[in-house]
PDB file of C-alpha atoms in Angstrom:
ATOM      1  CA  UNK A  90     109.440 105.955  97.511  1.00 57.00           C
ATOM      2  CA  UNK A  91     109.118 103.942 100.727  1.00 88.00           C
ATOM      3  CA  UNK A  92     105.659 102.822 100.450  1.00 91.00           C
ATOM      4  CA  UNK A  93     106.332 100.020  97.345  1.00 94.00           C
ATOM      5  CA  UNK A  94     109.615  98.648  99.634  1.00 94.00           C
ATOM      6  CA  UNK A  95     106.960  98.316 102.426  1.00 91.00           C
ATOM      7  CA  UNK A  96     104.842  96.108 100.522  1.00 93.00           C
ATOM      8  CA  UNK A  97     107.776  94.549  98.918  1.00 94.00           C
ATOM      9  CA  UNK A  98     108.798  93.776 102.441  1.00 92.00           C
ATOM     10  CA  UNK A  99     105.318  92.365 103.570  1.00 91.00           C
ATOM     11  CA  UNK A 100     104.435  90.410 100.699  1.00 94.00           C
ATOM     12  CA  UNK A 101     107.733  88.341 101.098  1.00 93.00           C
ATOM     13  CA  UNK A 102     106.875  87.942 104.663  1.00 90.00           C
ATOM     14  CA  UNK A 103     103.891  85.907 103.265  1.00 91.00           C
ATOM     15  CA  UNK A 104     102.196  86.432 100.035  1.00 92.00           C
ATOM     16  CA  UNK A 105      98.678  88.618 100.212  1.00 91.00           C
ATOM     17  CA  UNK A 106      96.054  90.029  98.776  1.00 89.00           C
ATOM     18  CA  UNK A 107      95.137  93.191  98.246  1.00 87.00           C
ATOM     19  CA  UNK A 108      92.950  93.086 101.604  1.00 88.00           C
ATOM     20  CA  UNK A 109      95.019  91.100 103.454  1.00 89.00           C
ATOM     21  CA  UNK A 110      98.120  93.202 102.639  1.00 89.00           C
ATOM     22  CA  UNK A 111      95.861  96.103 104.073  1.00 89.00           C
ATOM     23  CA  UNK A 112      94.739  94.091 107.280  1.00 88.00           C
ATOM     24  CA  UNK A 113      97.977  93.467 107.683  1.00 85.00           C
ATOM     25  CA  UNK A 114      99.290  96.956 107.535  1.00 83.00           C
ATOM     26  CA  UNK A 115      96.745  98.016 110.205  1.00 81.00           C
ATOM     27  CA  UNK A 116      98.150  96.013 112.574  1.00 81.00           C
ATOM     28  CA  UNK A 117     102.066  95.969 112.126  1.00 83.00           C
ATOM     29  CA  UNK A 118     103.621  98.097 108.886  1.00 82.00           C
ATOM     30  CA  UNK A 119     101.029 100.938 109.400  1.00 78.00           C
ATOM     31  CA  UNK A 120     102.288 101.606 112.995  1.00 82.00           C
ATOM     32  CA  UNK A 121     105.574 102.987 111.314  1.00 80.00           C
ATOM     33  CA  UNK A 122     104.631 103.351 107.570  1.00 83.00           C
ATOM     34  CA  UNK A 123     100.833 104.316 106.891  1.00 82.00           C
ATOM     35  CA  UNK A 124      99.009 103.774 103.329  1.00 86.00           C
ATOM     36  CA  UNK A 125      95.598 103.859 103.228  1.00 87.00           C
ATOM     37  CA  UNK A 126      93.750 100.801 101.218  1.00 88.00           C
ATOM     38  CA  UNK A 127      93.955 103.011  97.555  1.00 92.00           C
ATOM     39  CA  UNK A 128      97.332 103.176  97.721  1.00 92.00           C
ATOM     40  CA  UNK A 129      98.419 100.137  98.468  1.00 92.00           C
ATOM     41  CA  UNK A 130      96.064  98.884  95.814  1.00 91.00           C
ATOM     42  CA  UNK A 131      97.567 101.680  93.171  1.00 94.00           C
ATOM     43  CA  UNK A 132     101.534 100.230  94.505  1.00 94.00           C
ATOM     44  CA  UNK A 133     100.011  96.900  93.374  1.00 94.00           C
ATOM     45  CA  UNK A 134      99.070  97.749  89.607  1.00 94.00           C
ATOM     46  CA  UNK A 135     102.648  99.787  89.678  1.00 96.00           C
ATOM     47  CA  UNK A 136     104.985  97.147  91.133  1.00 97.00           C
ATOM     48  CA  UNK A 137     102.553  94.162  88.913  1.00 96.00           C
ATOM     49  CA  UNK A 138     103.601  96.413  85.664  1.00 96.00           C
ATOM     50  CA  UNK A 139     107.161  96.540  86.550  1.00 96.00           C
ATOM     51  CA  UNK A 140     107.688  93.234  86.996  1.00 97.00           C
ATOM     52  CA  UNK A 141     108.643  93.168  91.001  1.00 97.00           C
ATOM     53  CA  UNK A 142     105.133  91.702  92.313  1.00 97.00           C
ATOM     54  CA  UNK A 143     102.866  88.912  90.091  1.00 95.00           C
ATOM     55  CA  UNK A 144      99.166  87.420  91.082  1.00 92.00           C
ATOM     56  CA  UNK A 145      99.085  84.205  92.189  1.00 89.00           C
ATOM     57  CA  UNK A 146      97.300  81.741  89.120  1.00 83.00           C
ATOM     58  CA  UNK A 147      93.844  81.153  90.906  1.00 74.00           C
ATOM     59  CA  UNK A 148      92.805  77.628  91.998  1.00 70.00           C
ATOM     60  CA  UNK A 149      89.451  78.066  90.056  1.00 64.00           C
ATOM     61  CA  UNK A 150      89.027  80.970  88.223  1.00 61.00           C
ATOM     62  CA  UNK A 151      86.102  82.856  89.186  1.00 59.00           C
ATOM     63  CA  UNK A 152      85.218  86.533  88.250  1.00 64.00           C
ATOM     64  CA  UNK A 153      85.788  88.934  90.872  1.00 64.00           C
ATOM     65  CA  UNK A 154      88.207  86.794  92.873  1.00 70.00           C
ATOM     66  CA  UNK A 155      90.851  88.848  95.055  1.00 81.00           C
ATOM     67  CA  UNK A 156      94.444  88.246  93.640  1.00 88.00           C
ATOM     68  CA  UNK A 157      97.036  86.767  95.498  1.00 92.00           C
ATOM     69  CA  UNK A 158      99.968  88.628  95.116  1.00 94.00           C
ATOM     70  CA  UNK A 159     103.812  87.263  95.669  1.00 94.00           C
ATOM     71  CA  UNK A 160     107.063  88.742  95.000  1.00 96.00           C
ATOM     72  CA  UNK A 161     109.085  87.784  92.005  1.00 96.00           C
ATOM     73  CA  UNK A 162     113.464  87.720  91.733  1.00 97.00           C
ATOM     74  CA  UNK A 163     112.865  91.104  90.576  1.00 97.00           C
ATOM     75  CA  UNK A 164     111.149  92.393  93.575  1.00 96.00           C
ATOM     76  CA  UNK A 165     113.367  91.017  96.119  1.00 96.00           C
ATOM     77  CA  UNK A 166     116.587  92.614  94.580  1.00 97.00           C
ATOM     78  CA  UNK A 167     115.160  95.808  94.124  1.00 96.00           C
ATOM     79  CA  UNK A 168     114.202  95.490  97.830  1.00 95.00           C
ATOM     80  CA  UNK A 169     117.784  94.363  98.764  1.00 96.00           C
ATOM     81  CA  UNK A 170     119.007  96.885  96.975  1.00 95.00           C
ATOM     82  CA  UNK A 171     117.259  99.838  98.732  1.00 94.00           C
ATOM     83  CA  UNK A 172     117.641  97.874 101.806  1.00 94.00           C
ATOM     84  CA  UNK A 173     121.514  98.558 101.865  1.00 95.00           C
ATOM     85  CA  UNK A 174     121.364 102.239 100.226  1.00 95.00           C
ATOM     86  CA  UNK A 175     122.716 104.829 102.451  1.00 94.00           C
ATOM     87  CA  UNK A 176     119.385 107.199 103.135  1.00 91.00           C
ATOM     88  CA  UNK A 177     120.438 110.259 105.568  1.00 91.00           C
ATOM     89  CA  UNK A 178     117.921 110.792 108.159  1.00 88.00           C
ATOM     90  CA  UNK A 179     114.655 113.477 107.285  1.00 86.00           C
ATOM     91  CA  UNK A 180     114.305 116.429 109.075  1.00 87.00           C
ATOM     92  CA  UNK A 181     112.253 115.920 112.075  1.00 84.00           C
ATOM     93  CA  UNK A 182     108.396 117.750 111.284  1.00 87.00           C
ATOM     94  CA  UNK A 183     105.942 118.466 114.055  1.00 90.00           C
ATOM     95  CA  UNK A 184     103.457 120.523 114.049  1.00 92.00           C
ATOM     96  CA  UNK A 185     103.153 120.406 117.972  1.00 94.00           C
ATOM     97  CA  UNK A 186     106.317 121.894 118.438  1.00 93.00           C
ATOM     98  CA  UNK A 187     106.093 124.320 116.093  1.00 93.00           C
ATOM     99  CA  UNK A 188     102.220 124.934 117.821  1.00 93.00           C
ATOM    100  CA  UNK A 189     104.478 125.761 121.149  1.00 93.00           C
ATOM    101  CA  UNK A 190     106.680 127.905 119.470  1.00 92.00           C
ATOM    102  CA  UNK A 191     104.109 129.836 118.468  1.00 94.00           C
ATOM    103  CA  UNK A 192     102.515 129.772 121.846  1.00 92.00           C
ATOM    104  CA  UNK A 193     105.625 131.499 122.943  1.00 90.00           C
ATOM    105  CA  UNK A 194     104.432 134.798 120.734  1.00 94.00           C
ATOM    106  CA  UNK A 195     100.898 134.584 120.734  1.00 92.00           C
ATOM    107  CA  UNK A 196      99.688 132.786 124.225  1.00 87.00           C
ATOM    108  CA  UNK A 197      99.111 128.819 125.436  1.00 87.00           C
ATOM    109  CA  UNK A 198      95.074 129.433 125.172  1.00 88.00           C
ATOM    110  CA  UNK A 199      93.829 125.917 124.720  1.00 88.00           C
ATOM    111  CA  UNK A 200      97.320 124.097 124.314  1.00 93.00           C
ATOM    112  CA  UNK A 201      98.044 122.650 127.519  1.00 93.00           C
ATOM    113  CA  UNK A 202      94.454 120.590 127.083  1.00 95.00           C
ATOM    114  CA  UNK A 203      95.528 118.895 123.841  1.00 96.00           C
ATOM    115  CA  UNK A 204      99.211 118.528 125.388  1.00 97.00           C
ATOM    116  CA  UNK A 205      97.082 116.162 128.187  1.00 97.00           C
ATOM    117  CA  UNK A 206      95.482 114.713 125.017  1.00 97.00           C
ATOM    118  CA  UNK A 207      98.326 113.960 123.469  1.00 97.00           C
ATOM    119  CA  UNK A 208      99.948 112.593 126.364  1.00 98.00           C
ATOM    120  CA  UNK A 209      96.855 110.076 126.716  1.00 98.00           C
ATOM    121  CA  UNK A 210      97.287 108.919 122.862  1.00 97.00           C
ATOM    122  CA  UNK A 211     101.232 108.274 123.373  1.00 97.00           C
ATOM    123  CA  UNK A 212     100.414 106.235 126.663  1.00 98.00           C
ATOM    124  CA  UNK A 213      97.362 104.288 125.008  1.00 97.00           C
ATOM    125  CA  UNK A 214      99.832 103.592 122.404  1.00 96.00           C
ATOM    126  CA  UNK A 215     103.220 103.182 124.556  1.00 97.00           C
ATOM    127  CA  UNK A 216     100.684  99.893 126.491  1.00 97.00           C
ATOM    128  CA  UNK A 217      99.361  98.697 122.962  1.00 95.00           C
ATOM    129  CA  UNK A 218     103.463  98.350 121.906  1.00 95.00           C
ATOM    130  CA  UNK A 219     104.361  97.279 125.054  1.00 96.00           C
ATOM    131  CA  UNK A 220     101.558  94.444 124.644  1.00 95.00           C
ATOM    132  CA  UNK A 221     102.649  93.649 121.571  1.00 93.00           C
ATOM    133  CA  UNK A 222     105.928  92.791 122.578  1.00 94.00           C
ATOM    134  CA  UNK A 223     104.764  91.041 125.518  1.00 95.00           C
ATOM    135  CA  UNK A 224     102.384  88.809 123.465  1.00 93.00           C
ATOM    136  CA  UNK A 225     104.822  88.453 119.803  1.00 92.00           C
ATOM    137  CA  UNK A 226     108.610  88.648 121.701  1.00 93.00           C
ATOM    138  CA  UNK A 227     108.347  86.280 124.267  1.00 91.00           C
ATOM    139  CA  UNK A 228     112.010  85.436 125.770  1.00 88.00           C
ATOM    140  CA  UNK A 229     113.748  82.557 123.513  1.00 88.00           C
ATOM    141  CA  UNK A 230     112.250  83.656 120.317  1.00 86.00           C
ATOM    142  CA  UNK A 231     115.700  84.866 118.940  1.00 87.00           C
ATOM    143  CA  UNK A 232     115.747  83.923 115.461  1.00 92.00           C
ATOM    144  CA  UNK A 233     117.438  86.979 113.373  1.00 92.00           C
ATOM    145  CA  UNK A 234     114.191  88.017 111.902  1.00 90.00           C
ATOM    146  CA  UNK A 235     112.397  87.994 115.042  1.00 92.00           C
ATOM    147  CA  UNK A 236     114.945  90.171 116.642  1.00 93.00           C
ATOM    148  CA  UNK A 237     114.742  92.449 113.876  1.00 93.00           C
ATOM    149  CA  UNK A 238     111.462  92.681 114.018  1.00 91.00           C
ATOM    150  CA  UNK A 239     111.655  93.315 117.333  1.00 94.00           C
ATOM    151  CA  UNK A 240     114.094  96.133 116.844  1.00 94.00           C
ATOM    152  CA  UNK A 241     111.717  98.044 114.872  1.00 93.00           C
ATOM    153  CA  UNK A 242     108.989  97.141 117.559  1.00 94.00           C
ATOM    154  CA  UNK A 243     111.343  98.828 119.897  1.00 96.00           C
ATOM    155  CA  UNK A 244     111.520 101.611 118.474  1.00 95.00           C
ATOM    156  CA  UNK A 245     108.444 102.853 118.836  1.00 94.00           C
ATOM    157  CA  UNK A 246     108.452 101.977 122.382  1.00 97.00           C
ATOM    158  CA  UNK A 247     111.748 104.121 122.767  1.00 98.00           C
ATOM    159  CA  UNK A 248     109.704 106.770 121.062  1.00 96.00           C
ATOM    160  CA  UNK A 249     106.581 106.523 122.485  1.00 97.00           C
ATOM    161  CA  UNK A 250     108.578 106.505 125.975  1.00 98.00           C
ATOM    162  CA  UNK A 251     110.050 109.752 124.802  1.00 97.00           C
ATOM    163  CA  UNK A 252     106.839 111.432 123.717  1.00 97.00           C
ATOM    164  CA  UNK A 253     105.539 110.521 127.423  1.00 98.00           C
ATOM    165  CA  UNK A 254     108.338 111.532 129.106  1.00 98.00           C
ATOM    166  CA  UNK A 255     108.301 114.852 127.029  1.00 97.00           C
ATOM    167  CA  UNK A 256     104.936 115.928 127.575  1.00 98.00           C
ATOM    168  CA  UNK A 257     105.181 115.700 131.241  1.00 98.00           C
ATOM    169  CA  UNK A 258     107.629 117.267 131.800  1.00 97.00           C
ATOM    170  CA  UNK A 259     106.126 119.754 129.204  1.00 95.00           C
ATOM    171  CA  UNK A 260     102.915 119.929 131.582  1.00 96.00           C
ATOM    172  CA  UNK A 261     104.774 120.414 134.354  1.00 95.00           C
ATOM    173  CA  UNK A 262     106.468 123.653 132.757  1.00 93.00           C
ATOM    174  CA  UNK A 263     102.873 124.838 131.979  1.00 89.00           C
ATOM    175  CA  UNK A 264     101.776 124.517 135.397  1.00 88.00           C
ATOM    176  CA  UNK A 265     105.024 126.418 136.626  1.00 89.00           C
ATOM    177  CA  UNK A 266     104.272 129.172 133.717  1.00 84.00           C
ATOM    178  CA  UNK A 267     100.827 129.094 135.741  1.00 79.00           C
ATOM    179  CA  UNK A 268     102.094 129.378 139.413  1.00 81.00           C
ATOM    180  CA  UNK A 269     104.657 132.519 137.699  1.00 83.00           C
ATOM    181  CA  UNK A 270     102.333 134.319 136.346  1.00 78.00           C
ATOM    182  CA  UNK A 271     100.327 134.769 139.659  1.00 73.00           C
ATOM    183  CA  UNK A 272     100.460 138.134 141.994  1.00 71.00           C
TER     184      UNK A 272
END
């Protein structure tokens, strides 16, 4: 149900097509809320038909021409509406816990490689966030949407902090399972 409040969300940040709305979720949305380019084009048609989202009247019309999409009165109070619904947190899902649960049953053979792998993903994307921030939150820029924004933006540094502060010290349990296990 998230996915049309995401575009909702984006397309009153500045009104988009299709493409752009995709661009755009590639480099900001899509870091916390993925959609791949069909369904953000299939939330279009929905939220077009029920009345939230309407195309932009082209300067000249010309076949083939990308719409411009903005969000009508109808859009933004469904989105303030969801926006102050209570939602009770989901149940956390990861299949690399569960994958070292397992490993406590059936062995670690070949998990302590992709827990270095995964390590390397959460700092490539910890320094990507933390460049972000560096680069879009400069001090002074205080205005309430900008420190919302960079709330969210903060969040996945917390987490990606977390993730490689985790799988350290989860490699560092492996390599003591290691030393244990000798004669």
């Amino acid at each position: 149900m998230s996915l049309p409040h995401a575009i909702l969300t984006a397309l009153l940040e500045k009104p988009s097509a299709g493409l752009d709305l995709t661009r755009r979720f590639d480099r900001s949305i899509g870091y916390f809320w993925s959609a791949t380019h069909q369904q953000i084009y299939r939330e279009l048609g929905r939220l077009e038909t029920e009345g939230y989202i309407r195309a932009l009247p082209a300067e000249q019309p010309a076949r083939g021409q990308k719409k411009t999409y903005e969000v009508l009165p109808a859009g933004r109070a469904e989105l303030a509406r969801w926006t102050a619904a209570e939602q009770d947190p989901k149940p956390h899902r990861d299949t690399l816990l569960l994958r070292l649960r397992a490993a406590a049953v059936v062995g670690t053979a070949g998990l302590e490689a992709d827990l270095r792998r995964h390590l390397d993903l959460h700092r490539r994307q910890l320094a990507e966030y933390e460049e972000i921030e560096k680069r879009d939150f400069p001090p002074g820029r205080d205005r309430a949407e900008d420190r919302l924004r960079h709330l969210v933006l903060r969040a996945g540094i917390d987490l990606e902090t977390f993730w490689t502060h985790w799988l350290t010290h989860a490699l560092d349990e492996f390599a003591q399972l290691e030393r244990d296990e000798r004669p």
